[in-house]
Short mmCIF file of C-alpha atoms in Angstrom, two decimals:
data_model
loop_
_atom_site.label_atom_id
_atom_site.label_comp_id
_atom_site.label_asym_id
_atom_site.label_seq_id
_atom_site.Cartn_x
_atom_site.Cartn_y
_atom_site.Cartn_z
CA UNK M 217 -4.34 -4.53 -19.37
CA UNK M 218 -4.97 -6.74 -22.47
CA UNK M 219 -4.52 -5.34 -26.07
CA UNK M 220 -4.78 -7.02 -29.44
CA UNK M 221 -3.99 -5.70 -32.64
CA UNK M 222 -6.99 -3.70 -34.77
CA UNK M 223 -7.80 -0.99 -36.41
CA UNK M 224 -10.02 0.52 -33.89
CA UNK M 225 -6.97 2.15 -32.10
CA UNK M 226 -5.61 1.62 -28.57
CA UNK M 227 -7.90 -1.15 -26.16
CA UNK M 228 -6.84 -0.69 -22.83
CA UNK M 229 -9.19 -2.71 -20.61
CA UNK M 230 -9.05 -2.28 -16.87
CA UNK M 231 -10.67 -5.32 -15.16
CA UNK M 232 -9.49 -4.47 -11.97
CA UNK M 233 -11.41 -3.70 -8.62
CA UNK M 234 -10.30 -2.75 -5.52
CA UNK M 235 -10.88 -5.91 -3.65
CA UNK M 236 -9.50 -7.97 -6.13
CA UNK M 237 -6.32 -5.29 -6.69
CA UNK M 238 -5.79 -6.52 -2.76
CA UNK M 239 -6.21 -9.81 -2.17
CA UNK M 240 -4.19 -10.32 -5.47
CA UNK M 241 -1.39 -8.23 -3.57
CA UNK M 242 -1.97 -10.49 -0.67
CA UNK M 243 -2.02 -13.79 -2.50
CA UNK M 244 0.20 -13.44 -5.84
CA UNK M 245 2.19 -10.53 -5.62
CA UNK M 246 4.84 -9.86 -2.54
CA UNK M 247 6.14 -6.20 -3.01
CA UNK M 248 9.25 -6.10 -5.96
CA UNK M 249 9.03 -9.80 -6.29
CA UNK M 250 6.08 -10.53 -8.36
CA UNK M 251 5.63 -14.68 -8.70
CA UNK M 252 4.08 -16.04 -11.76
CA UNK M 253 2.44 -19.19 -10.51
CA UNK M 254 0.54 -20.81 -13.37
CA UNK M 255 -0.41 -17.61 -14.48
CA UNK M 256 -2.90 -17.92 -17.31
CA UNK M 257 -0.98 -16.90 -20.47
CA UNK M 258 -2.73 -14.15 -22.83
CA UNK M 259 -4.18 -14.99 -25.89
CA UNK M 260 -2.64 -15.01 -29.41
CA UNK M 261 -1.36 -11.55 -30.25
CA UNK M 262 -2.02 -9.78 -26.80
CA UNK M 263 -0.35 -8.06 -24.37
CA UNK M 264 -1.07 -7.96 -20.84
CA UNK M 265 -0.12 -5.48 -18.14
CA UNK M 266 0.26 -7.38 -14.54
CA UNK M 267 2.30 -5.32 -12.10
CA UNK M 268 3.84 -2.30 -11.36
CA UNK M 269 7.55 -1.60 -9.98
CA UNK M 270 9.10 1.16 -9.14
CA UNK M 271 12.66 1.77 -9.61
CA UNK M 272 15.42 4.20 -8.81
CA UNK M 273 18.50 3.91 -11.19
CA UNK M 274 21.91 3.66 -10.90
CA UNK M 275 22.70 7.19 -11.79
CA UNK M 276 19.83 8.44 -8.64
CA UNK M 277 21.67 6.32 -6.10
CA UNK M 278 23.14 9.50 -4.36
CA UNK M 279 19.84 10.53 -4.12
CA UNK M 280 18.37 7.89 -1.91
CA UNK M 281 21.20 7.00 -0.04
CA UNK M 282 23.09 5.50 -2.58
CA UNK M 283 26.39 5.13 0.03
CA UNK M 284 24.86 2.78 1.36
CA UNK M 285 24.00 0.41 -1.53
CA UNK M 286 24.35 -2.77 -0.97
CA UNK M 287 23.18 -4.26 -4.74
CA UNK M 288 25.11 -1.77 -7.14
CA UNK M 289 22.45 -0.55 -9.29
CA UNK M 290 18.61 -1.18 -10.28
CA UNK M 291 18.54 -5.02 -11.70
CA UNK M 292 15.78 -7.17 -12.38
CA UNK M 293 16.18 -10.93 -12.06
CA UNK M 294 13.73 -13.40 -14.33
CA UNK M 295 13.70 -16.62 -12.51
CA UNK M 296 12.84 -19.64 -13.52
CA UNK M 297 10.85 -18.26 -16.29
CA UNK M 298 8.82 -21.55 -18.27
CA UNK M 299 5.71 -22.05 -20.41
CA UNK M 300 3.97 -24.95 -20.00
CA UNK M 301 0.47 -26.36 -21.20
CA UNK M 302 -2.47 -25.29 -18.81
CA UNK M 303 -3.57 -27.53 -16.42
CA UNK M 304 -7.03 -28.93 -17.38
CA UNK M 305 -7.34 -26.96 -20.74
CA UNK M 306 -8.23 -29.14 -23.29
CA UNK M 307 -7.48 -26.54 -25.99
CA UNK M 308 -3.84 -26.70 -24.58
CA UNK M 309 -0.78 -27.83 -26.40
CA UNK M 310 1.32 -30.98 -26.49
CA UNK M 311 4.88 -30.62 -24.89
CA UNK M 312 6.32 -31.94 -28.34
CA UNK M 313 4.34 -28.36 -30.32
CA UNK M 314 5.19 -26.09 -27.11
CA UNK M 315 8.83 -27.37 -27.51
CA UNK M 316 10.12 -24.49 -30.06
CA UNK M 317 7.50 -22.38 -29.33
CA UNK M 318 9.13 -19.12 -28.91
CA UNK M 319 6.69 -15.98 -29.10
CA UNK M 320 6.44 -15.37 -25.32
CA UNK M 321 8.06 -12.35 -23.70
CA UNK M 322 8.13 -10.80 -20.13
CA UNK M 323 9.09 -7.22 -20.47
CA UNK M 324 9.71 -4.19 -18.22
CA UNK M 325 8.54 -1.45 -19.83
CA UNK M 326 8.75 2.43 -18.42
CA UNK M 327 5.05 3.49 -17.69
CA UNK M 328 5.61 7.23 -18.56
CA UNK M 329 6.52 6.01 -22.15
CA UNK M 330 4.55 3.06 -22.48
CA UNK M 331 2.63 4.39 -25.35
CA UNK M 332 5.88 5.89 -26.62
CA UNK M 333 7.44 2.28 -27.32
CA UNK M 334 3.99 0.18 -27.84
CA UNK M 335 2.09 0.83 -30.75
CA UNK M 336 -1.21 -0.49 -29.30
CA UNK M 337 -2.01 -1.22 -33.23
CA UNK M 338 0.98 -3.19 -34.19
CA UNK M 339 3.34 -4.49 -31.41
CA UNK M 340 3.71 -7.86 -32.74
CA UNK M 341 6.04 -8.22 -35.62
CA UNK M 342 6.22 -11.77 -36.60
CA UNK M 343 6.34 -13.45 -33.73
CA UNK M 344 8.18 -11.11 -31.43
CA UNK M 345 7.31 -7.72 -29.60
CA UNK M 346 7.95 -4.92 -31.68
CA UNK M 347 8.38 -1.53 -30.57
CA UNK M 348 7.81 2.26 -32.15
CA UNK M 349 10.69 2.99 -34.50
CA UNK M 350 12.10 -0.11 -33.85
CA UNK M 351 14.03 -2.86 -31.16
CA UNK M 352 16.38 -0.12 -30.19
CA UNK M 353 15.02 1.22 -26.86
CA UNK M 354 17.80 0.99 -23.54
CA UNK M 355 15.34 1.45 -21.41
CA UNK M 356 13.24 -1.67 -21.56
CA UNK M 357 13.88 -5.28 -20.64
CA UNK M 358 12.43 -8.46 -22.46
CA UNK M 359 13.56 -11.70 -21.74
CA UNK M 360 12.26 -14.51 -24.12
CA UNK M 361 10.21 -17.57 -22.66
CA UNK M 362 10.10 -21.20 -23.70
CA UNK M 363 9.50 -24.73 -22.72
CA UNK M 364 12.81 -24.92 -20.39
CA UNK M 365 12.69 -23.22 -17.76
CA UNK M 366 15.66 -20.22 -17.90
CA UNK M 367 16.32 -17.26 -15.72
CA UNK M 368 18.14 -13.78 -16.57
CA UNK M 369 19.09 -10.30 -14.84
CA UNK M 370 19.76 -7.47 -16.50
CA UNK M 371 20.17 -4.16 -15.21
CA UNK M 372 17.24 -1.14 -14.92
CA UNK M 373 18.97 2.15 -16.29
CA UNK M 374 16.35 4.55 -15.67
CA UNK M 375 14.17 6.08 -12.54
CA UNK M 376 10.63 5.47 -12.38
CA UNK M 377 7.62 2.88 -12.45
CA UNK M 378 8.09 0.13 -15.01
CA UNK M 379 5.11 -1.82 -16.11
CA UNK M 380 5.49 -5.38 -15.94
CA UNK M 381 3.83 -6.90 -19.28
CA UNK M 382 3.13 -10.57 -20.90
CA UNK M 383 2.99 -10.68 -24.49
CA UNK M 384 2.24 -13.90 -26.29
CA UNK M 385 2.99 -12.97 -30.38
CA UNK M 386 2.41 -16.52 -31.63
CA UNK M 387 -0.78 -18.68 -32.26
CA UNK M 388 -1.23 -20.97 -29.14
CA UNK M 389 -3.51 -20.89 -26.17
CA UNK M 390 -3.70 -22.88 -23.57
CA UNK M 391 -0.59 -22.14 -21.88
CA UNK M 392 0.33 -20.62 -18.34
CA UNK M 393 3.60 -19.36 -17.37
CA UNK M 394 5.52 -20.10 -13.95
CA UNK M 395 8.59 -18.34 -12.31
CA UNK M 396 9.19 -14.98 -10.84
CA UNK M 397 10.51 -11.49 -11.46
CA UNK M 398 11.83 -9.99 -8.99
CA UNK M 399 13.45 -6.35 -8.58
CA UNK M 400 16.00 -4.54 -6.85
CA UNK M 401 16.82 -1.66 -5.93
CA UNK M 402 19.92 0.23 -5.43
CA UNK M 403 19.37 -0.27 -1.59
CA UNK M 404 17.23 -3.57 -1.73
CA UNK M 405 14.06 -4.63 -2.17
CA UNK M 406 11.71 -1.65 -1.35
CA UNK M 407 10.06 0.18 -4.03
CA UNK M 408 11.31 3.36 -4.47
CA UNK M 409 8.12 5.00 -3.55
CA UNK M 410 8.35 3.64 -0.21
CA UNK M 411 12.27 3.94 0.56
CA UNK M 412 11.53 7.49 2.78
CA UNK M 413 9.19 5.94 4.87
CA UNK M 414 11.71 3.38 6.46
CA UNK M 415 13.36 6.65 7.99
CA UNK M 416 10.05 8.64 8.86
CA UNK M 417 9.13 5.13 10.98
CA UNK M 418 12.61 4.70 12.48
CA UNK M 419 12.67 8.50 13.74
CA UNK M 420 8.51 8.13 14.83
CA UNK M 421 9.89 5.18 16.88
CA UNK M 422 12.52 6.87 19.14
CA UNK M 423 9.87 9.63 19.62
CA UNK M 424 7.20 7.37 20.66
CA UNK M 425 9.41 5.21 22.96
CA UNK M 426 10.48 7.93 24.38
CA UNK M 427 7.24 9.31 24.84
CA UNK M 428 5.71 7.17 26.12
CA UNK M 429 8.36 5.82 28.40
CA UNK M 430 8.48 9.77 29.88
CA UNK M 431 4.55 9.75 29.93
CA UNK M 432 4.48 6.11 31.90
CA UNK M 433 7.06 7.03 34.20
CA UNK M 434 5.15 10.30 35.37
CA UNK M 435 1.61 8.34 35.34
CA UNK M 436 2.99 5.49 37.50
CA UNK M 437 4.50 8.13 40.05
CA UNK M 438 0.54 10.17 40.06
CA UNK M 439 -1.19 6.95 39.71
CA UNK M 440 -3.62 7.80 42.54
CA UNK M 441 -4.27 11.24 41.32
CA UNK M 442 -4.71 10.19 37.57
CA UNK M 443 -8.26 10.87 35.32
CA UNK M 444 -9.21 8.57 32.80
CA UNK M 445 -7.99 10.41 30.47
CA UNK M 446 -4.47 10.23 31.22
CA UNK M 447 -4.73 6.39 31.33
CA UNK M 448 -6.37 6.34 28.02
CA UNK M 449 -3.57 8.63 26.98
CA UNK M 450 -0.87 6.22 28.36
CA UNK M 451 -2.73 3.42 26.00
CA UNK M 452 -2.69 5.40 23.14
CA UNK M 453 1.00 6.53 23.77
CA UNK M 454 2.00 2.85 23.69
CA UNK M 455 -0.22 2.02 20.71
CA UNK M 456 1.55 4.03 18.70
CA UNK M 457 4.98 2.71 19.97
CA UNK M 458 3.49 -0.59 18.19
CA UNK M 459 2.17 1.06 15.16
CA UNK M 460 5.93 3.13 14.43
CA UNK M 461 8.01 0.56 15.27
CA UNK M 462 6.03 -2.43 13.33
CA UNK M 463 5.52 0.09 10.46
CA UNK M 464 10.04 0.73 10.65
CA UNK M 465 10.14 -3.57 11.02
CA UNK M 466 7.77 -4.29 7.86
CA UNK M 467 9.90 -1.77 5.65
CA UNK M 468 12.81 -3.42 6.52
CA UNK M 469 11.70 -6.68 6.87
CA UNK M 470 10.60 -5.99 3.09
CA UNK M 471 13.52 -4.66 1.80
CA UNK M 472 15.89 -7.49 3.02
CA UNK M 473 13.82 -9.91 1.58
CA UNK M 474 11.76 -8.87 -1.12
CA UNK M 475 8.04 -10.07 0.56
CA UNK M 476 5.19 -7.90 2.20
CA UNK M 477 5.31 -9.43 5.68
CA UNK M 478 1.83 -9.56 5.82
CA UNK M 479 1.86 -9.61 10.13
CA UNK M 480 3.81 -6.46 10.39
CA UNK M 481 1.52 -4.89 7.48
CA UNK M 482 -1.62 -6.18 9.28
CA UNK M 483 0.05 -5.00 13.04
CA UNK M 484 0.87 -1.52 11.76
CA UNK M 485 -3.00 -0.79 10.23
CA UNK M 486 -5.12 -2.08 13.51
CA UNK M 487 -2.59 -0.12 15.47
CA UNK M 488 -3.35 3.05 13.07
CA UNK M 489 -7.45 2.04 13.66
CA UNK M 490 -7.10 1.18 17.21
CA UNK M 491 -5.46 4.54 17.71
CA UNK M 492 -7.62 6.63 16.31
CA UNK M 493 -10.77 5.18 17.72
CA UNK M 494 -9.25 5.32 21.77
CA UNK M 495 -8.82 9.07 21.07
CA UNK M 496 -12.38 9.45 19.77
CA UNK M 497 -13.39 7.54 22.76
CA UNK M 498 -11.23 9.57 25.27
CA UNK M 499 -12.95 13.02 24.20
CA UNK M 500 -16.26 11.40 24.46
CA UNK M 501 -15.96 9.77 28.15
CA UNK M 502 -18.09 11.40 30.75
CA UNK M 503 -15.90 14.40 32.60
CA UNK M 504 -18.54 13.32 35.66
CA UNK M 505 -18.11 9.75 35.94
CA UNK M 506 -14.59 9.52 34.17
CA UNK M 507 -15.05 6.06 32.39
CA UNK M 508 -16.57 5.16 29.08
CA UNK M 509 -19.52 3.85 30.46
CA UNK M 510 -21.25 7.16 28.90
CA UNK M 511 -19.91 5.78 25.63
CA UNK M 512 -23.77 4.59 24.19
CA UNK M 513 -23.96 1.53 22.48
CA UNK M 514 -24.71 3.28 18.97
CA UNK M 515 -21.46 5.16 19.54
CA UNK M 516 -19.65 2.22 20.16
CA UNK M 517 -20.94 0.22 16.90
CA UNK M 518 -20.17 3.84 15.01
CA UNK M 519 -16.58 3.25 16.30
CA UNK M 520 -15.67 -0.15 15.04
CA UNK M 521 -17.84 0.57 11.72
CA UNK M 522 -15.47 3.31 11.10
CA UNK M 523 -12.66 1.30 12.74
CA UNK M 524 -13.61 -1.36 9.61
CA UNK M 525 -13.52 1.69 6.96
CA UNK M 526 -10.48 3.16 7.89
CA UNK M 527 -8.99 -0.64 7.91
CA UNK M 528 -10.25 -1.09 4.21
CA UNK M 529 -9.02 2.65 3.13
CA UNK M 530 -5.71 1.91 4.48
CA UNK M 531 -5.53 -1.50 2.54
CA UNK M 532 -5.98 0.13 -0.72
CA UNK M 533 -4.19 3.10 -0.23
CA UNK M 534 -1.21 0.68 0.34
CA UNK M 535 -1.49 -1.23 -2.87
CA UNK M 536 -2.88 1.36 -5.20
CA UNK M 537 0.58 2.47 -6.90
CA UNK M 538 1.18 -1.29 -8.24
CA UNK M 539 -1.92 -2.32 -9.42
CA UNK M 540 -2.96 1.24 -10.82
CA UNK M 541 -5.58 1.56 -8.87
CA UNK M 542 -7.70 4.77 -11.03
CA UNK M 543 -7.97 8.20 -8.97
CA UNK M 544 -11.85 7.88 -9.25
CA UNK M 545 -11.64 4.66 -7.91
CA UNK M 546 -9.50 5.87 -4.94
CA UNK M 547 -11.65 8.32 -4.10
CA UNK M 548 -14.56 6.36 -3.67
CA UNK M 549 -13.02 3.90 -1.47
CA UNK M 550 -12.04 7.20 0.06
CA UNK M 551 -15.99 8.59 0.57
CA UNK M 552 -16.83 6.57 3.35
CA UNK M 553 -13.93 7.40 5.83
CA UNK M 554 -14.34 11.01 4.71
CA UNK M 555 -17.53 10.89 5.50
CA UNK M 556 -17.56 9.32 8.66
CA UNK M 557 -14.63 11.06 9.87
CA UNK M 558 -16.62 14.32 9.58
CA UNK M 559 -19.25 12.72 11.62
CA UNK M 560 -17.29 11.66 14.11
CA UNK M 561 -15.83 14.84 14.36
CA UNK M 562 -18.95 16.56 14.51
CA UNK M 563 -20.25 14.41 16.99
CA UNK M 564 -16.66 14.41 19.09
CA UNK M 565 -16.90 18.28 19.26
CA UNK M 566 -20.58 18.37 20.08
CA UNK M 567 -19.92 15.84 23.14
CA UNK M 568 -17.11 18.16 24.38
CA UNK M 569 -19.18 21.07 24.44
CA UNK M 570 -21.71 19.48 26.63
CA UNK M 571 -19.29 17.78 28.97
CA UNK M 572 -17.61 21.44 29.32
CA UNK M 573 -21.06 22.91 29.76
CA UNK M 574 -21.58 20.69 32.39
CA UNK M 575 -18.03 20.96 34.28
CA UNK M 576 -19.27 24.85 34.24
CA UNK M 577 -22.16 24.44 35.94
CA UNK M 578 -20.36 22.06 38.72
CA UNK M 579 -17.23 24.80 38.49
CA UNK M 580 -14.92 21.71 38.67
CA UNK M 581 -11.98 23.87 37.08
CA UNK M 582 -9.70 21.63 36.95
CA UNK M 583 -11.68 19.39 34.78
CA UNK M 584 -12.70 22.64 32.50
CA UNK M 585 -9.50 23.85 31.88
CA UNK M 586 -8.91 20.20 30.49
CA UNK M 587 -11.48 19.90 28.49
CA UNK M 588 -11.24 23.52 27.20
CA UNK M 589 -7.74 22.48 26.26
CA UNK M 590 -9.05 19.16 24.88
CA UNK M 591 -11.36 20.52 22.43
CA UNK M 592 -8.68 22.81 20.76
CA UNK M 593 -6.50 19.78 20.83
CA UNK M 594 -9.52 18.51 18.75
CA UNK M 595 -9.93 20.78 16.67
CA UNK M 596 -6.60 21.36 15.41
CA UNK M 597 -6.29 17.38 15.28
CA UNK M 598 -9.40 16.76 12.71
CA UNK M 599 -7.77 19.80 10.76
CA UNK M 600 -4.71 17.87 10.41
CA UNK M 601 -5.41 14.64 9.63
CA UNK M 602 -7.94 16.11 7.12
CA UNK M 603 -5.17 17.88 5.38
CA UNK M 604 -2.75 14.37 5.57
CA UNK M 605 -5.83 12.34 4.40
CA UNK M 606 -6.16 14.81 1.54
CA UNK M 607 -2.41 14.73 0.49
CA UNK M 608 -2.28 10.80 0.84
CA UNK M 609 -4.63 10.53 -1.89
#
């Protein structure tokens, strides 16, 4: 977001698409610890919104485990924090000017009452940020930037998502800044919107394991006996051991030290896609031959398309809270696996009918009753994640 002063009332400008919202994730940003790497400064009386944390206080710690704390309270830590000319702008500054230059701040400002502190007409005053009924509000954070490079924590006092904003209040251009800002939270680095998922992985895990530990165990003992489905089932079982417990490591991994690991994020999403298209795949295999050889071409490119769609949905969905990402926005990256899914599931239920037609007219009963059972499985499964997909967004 980039606002100037005028008479023409608030200008918020949203610049952002998805794909860029990502790889900026993926390339600038790394979870609560947001690095400012020659970071092109706004121009003269603007302020820019780049990132967005989200915080539980102090007061909330009991709330979210706060026995366990190992950091006290909510703190954010501006490190390193310079202004220097930009490289290869010849419009930029001497170091001699830039040298008492003092009309750059990095603030943290609560997003619920952003437009309760900025006035979007007049939030420069001189050559500082000025706020709604004046510099009295405990709930935001500023720290001043210069020439020298200087760092400063300061505590977070109240719950919720803070915007992270640049404001440059003075008459120069040219400039970049460099450093980081980095935030903590009562129980490390993890964003509060994701602190409940570290314990919904961790319990998945021991189910899975044991799962499919049971599941191998009984499949290696009626390994002569088995169908193809059961050994796609052991696959799957163990695919989402890797998806559970590389979600549980990636959470933790992130809250210890404040960066994405982007191998644990990528490990847990193929293992999601992977997942979901051997299932597909298992209800389609031919009950006659018992292998995927049924499995046409056209169903197989179907598969990975949606494989690559589900991939890209799950990539947004994961960085939509911090950069913003607008609800109409979301759902259109959202249309496609919608879409698709309700193919697939059309097509998945269709196949099932005719292998079960045909297991009727053999009167392999065995088969039938697991196919019979199969489809319900089916049904209730599309159902489901329909309803998850729905609430995720």
């Amino acid at each position: 977001m980039a606002m100037r002063p005028s008479t023409n009332g608030r200008a918020w400008h949203s610049s952002t698409f998805l794909l860029a919202s990502t790889l900026a994730c993926c390339t600038r940003v790394h979870a609560q610890v947001y690095e400012l790497a020659e970071v092109e400064m706004p121009g003269t009386f603007t302020l820019q919104t780049h990132y967005h944390f989200f915080i539980t206080s102090h007061a909330d710690d009991a709330k979210a485990g706060g026995a366990q704390s190992p950091f006290g309270g909510a703190t954010v830590d501006f490190k390193d924090l310079r202004v220097k000319p930009k490289d290869n702008e010849p419009n930029a500054p001497s170091a001699s000017k830039l040298a008492g230059y003092s009309s750059v701040q990095v603030s943290l400002i609560p997003l619920d009452k952003f437009w309760n502190i900025i006035d979007a007409d007049q939030f420069c005053a001189g050559d500082k940020l000025h706020f709604k009924g004046g510099d009295k509000h405990d709930e935001v954070v500023t720290f001043n930037v210069g020439a020298d490079a200087a760092s400063h924590i300061a505590d977070l006092k109240f719950s919720g998502p803070y915007a992270l904003t640049i404001t440059n209040c003075g008459d120069l251009t040219g400039l970049a800044i460099t450093g980081s800002v980095e935030v903590k939270n009562p129980w490390g680095f993890l964003p509060a919107i994701e602190f409940n998922k570290k314990a919904f992985y961790a319990g998945a895990s021991v189910f899975y394991v044991i799962t499919a530990l049971v599941w191998t165990a009984l499949a290696v003992q009626w390994r002569n006996q088995l169908f193809t489905l059961q050994k796609v089932l052991t696959a799957i079982a163990w695919i989402a051991v890797i998806e559970s417990v590389a979600g549980w490591a990636m959470l933790e991994k992130w809250n210890s030290g404040g960066s994405l690991p982007t191998m644990l994020f990528l490990t847990t999403t193929l293992a999601f896609t992977w997942k979901f298209v051997a299932i597909v795949e298992m209800m389609i295999i031919s009950p006659g031959k018992g292998t995927f050889e049924e499995v046409s071409i056209k169903g197989h490119v179907a598969l990975l398309s949606f494989m690559m769609v589900v991939f890209n949905y799950k990539f947004v969905m994961a960085f939509r809270h911090c950069h913003n990402i607008q609800m109409t926005r979301v759902c259109l990256n959202a249309m496609p696996v919608a879409l698709m899914f309700a193919i697939l599931s059309v097509w998945t239920y269709s196949t099932l009918g005719s292998s079960i037609e045909m297991l009727e007219e053999q009167k392999d009963q065995k088969k039938l009753a697991m196919y019979q059972k199969l489809r319900i499985v089916a049904g209730i499964g599309a159902l489901g994640a329909g309803l998850c997909g729905a609430l995720q967004i």
